[in-house]
Each structure stands twice: as C-alpha cells, then as structure tokens.
Short mmCIF file of C-alpha atoms in Angstrom, two decimals:
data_model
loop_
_atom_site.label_atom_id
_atom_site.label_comp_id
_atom_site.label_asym_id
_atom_site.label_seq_id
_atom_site.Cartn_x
_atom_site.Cartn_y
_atom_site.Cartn_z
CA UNK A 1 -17.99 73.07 -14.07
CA UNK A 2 -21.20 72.42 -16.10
CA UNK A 3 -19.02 71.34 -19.43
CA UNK A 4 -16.77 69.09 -17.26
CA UNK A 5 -20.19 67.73 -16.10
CA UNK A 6 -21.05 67.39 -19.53
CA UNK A 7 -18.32 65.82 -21.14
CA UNK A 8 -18.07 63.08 -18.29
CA UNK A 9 -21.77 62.34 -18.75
CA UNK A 10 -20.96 61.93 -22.91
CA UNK A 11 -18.22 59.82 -22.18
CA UNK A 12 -20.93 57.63 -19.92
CA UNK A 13 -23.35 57.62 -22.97
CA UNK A 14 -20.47 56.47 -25.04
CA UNK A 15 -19.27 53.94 -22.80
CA UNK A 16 -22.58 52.07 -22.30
CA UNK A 17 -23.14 52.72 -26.12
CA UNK A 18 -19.72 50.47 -26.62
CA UNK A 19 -20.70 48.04 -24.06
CA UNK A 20 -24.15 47.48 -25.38
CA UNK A 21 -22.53 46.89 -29.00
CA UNK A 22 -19.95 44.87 -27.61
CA UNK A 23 -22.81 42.86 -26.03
CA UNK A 24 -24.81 42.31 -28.90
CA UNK A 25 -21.72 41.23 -30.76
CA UNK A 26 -21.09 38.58 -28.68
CA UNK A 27 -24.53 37.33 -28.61
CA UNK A 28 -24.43 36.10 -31.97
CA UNK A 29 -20.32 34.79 -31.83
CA UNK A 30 -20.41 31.18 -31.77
CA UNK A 31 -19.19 30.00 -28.38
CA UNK A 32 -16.91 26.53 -27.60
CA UNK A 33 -19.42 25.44 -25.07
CA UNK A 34 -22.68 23.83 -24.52
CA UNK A 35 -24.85 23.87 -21.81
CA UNK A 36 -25.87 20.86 -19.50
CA UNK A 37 -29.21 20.86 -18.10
CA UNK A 38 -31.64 18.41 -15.98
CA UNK A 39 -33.50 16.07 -18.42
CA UNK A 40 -36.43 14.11 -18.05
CA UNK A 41 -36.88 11.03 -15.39
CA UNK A 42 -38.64 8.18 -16.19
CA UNK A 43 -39.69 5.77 -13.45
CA UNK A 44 -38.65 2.32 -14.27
CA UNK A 45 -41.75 0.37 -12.79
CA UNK A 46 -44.34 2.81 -14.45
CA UNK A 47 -44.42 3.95 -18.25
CA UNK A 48 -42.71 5.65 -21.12
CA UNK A 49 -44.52 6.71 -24.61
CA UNK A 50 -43.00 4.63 -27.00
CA UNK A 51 -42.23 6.15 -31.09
CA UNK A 52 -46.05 6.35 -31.34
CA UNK A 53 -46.71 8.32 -28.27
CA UNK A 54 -48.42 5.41 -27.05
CA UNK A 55 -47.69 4.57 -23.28
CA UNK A 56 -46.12 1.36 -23.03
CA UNK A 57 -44.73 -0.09 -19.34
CA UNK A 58 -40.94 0.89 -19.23
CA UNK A 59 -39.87 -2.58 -18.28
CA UNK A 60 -42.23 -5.34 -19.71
CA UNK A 61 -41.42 -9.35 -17.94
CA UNK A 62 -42.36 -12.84 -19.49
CA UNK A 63 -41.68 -16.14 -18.71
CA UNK A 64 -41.18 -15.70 -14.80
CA UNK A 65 -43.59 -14.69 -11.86
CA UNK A 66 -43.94 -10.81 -11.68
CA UNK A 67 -44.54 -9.09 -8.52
CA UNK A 68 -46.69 -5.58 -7.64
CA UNK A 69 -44.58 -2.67 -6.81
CA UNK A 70 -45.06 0.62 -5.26
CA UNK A 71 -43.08 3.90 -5.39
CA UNK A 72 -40.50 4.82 -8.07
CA UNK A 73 -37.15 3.88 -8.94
CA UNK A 74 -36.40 6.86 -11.22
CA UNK A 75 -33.54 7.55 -14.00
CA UNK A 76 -32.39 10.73 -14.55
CA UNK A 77 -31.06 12.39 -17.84
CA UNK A 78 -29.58 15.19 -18.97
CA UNK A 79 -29.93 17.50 -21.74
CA UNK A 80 -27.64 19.27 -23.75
CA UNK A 81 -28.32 22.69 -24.84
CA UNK A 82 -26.39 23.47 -28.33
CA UNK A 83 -24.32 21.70 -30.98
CA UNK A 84 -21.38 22.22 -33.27
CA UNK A 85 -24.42 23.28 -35.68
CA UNK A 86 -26.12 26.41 -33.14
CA UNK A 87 -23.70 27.32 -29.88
CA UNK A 88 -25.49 28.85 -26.96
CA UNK A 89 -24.91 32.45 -27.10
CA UNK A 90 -22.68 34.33 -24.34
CA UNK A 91 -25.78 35.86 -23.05
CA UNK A 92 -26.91 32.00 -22.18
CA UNK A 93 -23.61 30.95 -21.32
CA UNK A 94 -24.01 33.31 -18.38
CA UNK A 95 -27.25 32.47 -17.11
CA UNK A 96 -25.89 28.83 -17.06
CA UNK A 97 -22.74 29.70 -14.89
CA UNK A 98 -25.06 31.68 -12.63
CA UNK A 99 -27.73 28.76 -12.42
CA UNK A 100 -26.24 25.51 -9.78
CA UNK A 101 -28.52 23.27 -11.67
CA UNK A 102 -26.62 24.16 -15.15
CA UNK A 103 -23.18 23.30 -16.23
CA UNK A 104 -20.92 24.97 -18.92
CA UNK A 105 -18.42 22.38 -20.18
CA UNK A 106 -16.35 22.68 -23.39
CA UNK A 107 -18.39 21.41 -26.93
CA UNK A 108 -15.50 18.70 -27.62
CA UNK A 109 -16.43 16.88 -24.29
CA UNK A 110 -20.43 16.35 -25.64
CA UNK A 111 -19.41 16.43 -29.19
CA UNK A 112 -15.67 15.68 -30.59
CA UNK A 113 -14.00 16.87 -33.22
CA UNK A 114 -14.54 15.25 -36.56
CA UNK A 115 -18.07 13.33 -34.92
CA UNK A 116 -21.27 14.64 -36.51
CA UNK A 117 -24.38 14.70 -34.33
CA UNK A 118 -26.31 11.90 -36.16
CA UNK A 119 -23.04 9.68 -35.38
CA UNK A 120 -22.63 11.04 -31.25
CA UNK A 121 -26.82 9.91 -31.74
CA UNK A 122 -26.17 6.21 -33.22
CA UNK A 123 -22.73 5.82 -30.99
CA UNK A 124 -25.50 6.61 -27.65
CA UNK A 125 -27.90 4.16 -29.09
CA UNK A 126 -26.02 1.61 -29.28
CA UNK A 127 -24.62 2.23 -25.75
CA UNK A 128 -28.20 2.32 -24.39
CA UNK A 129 -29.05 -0.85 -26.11
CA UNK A 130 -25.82 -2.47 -24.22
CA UNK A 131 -26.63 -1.12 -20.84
CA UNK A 132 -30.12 -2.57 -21.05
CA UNK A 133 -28.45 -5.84 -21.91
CA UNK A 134 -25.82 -5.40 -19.11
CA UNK A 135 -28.78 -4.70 -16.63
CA UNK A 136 -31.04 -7.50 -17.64
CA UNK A 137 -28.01 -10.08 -16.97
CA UNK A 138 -26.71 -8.09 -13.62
CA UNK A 139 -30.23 -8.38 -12.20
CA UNK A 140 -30.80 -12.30 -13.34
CA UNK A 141 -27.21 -12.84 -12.07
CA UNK A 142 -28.28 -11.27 -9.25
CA UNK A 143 -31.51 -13.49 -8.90
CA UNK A 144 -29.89 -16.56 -9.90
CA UNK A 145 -30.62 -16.98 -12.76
CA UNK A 146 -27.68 -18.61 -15.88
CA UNK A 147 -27.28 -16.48 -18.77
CA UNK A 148 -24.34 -16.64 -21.44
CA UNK A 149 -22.50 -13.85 -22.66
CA UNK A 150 -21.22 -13.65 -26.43
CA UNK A 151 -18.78 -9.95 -26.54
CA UNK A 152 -19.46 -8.73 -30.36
CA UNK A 153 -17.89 -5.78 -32.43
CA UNK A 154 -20.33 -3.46 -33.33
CA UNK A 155 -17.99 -0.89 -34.96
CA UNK A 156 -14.23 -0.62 -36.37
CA UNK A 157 -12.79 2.79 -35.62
CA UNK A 158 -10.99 4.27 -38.87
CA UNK A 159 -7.11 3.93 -38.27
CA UNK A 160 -7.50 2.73 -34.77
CA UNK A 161 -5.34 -0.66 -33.97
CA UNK A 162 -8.28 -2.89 -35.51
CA UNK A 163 -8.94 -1.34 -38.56
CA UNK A 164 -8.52 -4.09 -41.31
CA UNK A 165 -8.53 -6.70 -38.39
CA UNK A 166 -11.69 -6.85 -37.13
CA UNK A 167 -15.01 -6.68 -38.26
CA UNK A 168 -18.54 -5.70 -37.17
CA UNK A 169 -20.49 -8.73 -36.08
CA UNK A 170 -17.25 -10.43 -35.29
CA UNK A 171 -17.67 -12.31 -31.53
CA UNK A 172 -14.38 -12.06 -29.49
CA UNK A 173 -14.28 -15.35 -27.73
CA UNK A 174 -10.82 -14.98 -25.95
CA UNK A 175 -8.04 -12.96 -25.72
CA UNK A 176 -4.41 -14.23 -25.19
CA UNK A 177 -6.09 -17.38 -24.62
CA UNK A 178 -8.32 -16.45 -21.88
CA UNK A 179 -12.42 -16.58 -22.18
CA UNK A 180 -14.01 -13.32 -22.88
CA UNK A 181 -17.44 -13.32 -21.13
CA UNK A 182 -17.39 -9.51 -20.70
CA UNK A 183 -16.66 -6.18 -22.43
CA UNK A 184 -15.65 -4.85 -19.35
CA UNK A 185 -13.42 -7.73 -18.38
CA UNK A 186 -11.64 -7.88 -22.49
CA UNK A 187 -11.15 -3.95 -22.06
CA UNK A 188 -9.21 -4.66 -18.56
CA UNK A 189 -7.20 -7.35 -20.27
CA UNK A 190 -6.25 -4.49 -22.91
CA UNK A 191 -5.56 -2.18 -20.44
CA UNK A 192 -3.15 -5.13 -18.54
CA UNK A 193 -1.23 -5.77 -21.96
CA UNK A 194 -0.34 -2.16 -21.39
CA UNK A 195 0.42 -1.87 -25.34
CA UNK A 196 1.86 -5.41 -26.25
CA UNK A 197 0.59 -7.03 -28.66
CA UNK A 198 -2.08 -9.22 -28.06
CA UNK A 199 -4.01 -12.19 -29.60
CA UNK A 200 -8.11 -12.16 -30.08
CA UNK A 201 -9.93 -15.29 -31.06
CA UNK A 202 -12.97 -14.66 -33.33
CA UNK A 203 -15.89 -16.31 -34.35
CA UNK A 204 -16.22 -15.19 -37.35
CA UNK A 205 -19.01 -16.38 -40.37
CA UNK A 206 -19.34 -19.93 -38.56
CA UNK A 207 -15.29 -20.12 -38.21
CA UNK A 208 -13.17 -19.24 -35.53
CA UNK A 209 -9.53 -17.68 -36.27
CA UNK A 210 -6.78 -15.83 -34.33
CA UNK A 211 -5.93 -12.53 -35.00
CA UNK A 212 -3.04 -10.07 -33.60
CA UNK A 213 -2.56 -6.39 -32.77
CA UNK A 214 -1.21 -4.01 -30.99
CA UNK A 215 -3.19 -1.45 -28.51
CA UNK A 216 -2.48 2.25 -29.23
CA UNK A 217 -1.83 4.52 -26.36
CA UNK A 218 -3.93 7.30 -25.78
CA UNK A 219 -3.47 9.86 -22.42
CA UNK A 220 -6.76 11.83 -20.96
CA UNK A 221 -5.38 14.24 -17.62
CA UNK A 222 -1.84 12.54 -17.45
CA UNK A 223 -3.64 9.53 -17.66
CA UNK A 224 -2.64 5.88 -20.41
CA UNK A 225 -5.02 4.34 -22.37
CA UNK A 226 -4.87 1.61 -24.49
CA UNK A 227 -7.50 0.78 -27.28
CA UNK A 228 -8.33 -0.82 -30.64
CA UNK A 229 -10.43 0.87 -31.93
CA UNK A 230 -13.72 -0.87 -31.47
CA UNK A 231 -16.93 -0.21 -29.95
CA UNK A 232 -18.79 -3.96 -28.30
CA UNK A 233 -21.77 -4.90 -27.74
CA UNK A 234 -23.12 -8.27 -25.61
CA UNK A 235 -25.59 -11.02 -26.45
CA UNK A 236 -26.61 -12.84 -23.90
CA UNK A 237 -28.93 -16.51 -23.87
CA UNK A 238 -31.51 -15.14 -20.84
CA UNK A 239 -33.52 -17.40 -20.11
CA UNK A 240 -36.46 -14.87 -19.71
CA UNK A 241 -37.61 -12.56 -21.89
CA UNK A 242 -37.22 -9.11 -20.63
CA UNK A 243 -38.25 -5.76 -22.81
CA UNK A 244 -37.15 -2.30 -21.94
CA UNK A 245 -38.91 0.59 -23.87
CA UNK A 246 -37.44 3.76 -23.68
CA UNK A 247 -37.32 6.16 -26.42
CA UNK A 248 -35.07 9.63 -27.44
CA UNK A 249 -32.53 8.48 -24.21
CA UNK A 250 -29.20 7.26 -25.48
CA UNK A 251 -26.24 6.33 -23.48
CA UNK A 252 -25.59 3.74 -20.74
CA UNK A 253 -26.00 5.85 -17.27
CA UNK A 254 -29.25 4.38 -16.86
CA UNK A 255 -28.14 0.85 -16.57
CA UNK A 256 -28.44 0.56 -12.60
CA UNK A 257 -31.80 1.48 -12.47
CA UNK A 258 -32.64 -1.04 -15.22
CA UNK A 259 -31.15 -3.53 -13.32
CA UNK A 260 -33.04 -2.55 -9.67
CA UNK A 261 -36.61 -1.95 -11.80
CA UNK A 262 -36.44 -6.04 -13.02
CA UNK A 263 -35.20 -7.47 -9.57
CA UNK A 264 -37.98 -5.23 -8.08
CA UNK A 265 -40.53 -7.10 -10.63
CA UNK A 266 -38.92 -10.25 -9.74
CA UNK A 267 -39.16 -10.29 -6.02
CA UNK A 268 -41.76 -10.34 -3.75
CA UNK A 269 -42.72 -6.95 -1.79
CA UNK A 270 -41.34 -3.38 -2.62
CA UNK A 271 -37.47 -3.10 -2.82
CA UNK A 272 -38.07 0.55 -2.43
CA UNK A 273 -40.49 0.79 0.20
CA UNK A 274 -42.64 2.17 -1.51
CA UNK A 275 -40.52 5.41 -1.65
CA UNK A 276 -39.56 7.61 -4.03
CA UNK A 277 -36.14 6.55 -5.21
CA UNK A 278 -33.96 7.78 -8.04
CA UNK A 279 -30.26 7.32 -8.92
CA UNK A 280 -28.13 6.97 -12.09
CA UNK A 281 -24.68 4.50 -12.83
CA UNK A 282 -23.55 2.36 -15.25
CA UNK A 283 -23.77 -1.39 -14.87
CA UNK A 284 -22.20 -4.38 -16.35
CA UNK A 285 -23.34 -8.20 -16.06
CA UNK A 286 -21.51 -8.66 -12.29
CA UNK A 287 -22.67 -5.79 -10.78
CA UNK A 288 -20.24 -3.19 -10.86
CA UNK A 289 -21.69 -0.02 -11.09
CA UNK A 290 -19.75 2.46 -12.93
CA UNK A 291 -19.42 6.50 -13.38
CA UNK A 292 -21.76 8.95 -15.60
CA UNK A 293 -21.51 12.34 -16.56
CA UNK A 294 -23.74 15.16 -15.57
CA UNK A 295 -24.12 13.98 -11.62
CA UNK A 296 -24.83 17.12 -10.96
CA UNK A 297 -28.16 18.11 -13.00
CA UNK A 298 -29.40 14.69 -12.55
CA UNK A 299 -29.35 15.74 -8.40
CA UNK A 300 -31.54 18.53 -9.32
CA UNK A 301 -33.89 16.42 -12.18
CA UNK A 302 -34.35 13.77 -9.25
CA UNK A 303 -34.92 16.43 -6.81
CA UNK A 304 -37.49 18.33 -8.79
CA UNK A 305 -39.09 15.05 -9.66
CA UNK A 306 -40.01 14.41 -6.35
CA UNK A 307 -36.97 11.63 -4.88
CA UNK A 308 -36.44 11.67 -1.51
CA UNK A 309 -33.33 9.54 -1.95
CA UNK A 310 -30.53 8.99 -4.72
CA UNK A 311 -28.34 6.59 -5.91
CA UNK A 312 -24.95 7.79 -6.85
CA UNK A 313 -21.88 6.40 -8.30
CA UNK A 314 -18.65 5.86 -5.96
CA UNK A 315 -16.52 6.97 -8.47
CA UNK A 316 -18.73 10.29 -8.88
CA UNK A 317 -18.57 11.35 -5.26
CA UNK A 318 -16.06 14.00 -5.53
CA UNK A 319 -18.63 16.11 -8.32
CA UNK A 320 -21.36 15.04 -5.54
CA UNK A 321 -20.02 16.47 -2.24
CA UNK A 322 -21.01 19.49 -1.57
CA UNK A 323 -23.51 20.26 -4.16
CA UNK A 324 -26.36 17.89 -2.86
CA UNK A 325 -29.92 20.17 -3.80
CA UNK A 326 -31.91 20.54 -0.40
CA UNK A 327 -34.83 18.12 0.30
CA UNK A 328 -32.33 15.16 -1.28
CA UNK A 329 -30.30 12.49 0.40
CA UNK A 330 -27.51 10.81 -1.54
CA UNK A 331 -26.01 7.34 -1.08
CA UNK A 332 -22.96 6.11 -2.74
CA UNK A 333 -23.13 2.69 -4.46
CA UNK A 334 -20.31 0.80 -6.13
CA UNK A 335 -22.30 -2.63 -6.58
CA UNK A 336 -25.66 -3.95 -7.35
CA UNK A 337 -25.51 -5.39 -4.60
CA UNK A 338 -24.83 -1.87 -2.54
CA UNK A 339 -27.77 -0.29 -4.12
CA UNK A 340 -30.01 -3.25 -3.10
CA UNK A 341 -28.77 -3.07 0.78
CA UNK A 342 -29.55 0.61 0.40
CA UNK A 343 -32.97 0.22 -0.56
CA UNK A 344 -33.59 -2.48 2.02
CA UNK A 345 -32.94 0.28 4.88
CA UNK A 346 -34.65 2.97 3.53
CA UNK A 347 -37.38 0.12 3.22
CA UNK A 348 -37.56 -1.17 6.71
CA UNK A 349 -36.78 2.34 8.10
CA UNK A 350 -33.11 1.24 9.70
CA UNK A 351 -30.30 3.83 10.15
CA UNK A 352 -29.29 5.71 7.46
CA UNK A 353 -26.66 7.66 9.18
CA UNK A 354 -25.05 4.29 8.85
CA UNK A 355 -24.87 3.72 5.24
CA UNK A 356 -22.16 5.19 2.63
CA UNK A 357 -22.52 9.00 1.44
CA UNK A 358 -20.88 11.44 -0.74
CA UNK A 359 -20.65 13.59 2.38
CA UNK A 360 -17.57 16.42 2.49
CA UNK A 361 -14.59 15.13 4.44
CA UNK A 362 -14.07 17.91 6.80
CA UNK A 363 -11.04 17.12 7.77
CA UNK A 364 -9.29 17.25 4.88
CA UNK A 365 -11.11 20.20 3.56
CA UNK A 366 -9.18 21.86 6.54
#
C-alpha cells in the first residue's frame, strides 16, 4: 500500500516537474499576439506637454473670439503591449485574457507583415495630422465658417494600382470628372467604380494632367475592396488659425473630440455642462463620425479617468454592448452634429433615457 502511495506521489512530483518546465518554456516562445491596453486621456480644453515637456494648451485659437469652458471633453488611447521585435510572453497573454480591460488580438492586426514599427509610427502620424485637419474643418463647417479642401498624396504604395502613376505631393482635383473636395468622398467614388478603370485629374508641379488606372480588389471577412495604393492627406484654406498639440498619439480616432474641443472654444457657454465628457471616433470635414479600434479599453481609460459619459461610434456598438465598465454611460453618435445634441442634454439636464445607446437588444439576444 505504502509503495503504491509512493509511486503515485513520484509520478505527482514528476508531473508538476513537466508542467513547470513546460511553463517556463513557453514563457520565453515568442507569441503571435500583442496586448491592447487603456492609454492615456488627454482633455481637449486643458493641456498636453509638448516634445519639451513643457505644458502647452491642447487646442490653441487665433483670429476668432474664444470662449471659457468648464469640464472635460476627453480622448482616449490605447496602448499596445509588444511588437514583432519583443512578443508578450504566454504568461502575459493570460493575465490579458483574464483582465476585461485588456484585449489579445493577433500581431498582424497592430503590425502587418512586411511593415516595420518606425513605418506603422510615420503611417499613424500622418493619420493624426489628417484627423486634426478633418476636425478643424468639421467644426468651422459646423460653425459656419468657408474653408477649401485640396485632397493630396502623401504616399505611393509599392506595386499597388498607382505605383508609377502618382506621386507624393500630387493634389487629386477630380475623379472621372467629378470635384474631389474629400478623401472620404474620392475613396467612395473608388469603391463605386467597383474595379473599372478610372480617370484622376492632378495638379501636379503648377500643371494639371489626367491620369488612368485601375483599382485592385482586395477582400477583408468576405468583404471587396478596391484601392490604389495611396495614402491622402487634406489642405484646407481656414480662415482661422487653429493649433492642436499633442505629442507620442498617432492615428485618427481622436478626430471627434478635436472637432467638439474647437466648437466648445468657439461658442459661448459650456457645450459639456461643465461635465466630465469623453468619447473617441473618427471625423471627416462633414461630420461623419467614423469607427476606431480598441472601443473597449478606451471605456475603461475614460472610466478610470473620471467620465461620467462617453461618446461612441455607431458603427462600434456591437464591441460596445454589453461590456460598458460600471459608473459609465455610453451614447452612440454617427454625426457631429449627434455628439453636439448629446452634449446639449447632458448640459441642460433633459432625458437621457431618450437619446441613442449601445444598449443590448434583448430581444434578439433571445
């Protein structure tokens, strides 16, 4: 009885011996994830440090009437934890799953294939630049104010339809004859040639000259594509001068807040109430607020930052139902315009029951 005893408990030792190699193995085996975790917020009526560490105000106004404000209108960020450089271990990886502020998503969705991390950094730059530009001319379009819009190539993709076509610095001034005034609205006449060949004009070194090609397909999810192989940019003539500062945050999710931090400094009284307000989106020059990744953390950032209410994305509602952090309320926005109505309840204390959420729909959860 005793040596059964003892040869069960050596086959225990053994076991856990096994499992803690088998452990420490994988600790150090480089992983095809990264981690997402809530980043910093930064209120866009208060201040950010700029590359000196010197605090600077976030949005800065000349050339118009300013206004006081109170409150925050926050933006929220996320952080990635790893690169193709330095995985997080499985050991991490597992905290993460087990943590609802934390998401484990695949390295090639943060960093593709063949993209270094210097490039993913300039690509986000570049993106943040644009969505400050988008938001400066959403809000003044939203004001009343004119601004012009000049669509410009910023970079050719190797091989994609416009390499040897087009040029950075080139301005797109139509397509198939129609006025470009918008990235968004040139990218949705792409998408409608659904792969025919179309025909850019470019202003190009002082001259303007037609050019011709052909969209190449790509499918996400079961889902066509069409691109050439360019990344844009937009100048715009605003007749104010309006500076955003914000360093180390790349990417254009913050654009909607941009956008509500300038009308706030434009208009008389406190868009927000006073409250503490934070939200995230994409925005382009009419107002359309668009999707962002990492919905989820940014709940939790706002939430730990101190918001009382957020701003969310339409077209992110179905990652938002369901995993709203306690102590928040979410709205669902679609428009500049949305957000603004939003604000003016929570404002004047009307009835929020009444505006749009990212609320579960019970009845088809049945």
């Amino acid at each position: 009885m005793s040596q059964t005893r003892s040869r069960r408990l050596g086959l225990g030792v053994w076991a856990l011996i096994v499992a803690l190699v088998a452990l420490i193995v994988l600790t150090f085996l480089p992983t095809p994830y990264v981690i997402q975790r809530p980043g910093p917020v930064y209120d866009t009526l208060g201040t950010a440090e700029d590359a000196d560490g010197v605090e600077v105000p976030l949005i800065e106004i000349s050339g118009a009437e300013t206004f006081e404000t109170a409150g925050t209108l926050d933006l929220t960020t996320v952080q990635v934890v790893g690169n193709r450089q330095r995985t997080p271990s499985w050991f991490e990886l597992a905290l993460a799953w087990m943590d609802s502020s934390k998401a484990v998503v695949p390295i090639e969705s943060v960093f593709p294939e063949g993209v270094t991390t210097e490039q993913r950094d300039e690509r986000n730059a570049v993106l943040m630049v644009d969505s400050q530009h988008e938001a400066t001319a959403a809000a003044l379009n939203e004001l009343g104010y004119d601004t012009g819009a000049q669509v410009e190539v910023v970079e050719v993709i190797e091989d994609g339809a416009a390499d040897g076509v087009l040029q950075p610095g080139d301005a797109i001034v139509a397509i198939d004859g129609a006025a470009v005034t918008s990235g968004a609205q040139l990218r949705e006449a792409i998408q409608g040639a659904a792969g025919a060949t179309i025909s850019l004009t470019v202003q190009r070194a002082g001259e303007q000259t037609e050019v011709q090609l052909t969209p190449q397909k790509t499918t996400t999810d079961g889902v066509d594509t069409w691109l050439i192989g360019i990344t844009l940019t937009t100048e715009y003539d605003f007749p104010i001068d309006v500076t955003i500062q914000l360093d180390d945050v790349g990417g254009p999710s913050a654009g909607m807040m941009f956008a509500l931090g300038i009308v706030d400094m434009l208009t008389e009284g406190e868009l927000n109430g006073g409250e503490n307000i934070a939200g995230t989106g994409t925005i382009d020059a009419a107002g359309t607020v668009g999707p962002i990744g990492g919905i989820r953390q940014k709940l939790y950032g706002a939430r730990d930052a101190g918001a009382e209410f957020f701003l969310a994305p339409a077209s992110n509602c179905d990652e938002v139902a369901g995993h709203v952090p306690a102590g928040l309320q979410v709205f669902s926005t679609a428009t500049l315009d949305d957000s603004i109505e939003i604000l003016d309840a929570i404002a004047e204390g009307g009835d929020l029951d009444s505006l749009p959420t990212c609320a579960v729909d019970t009845a088809s959860a049945r």
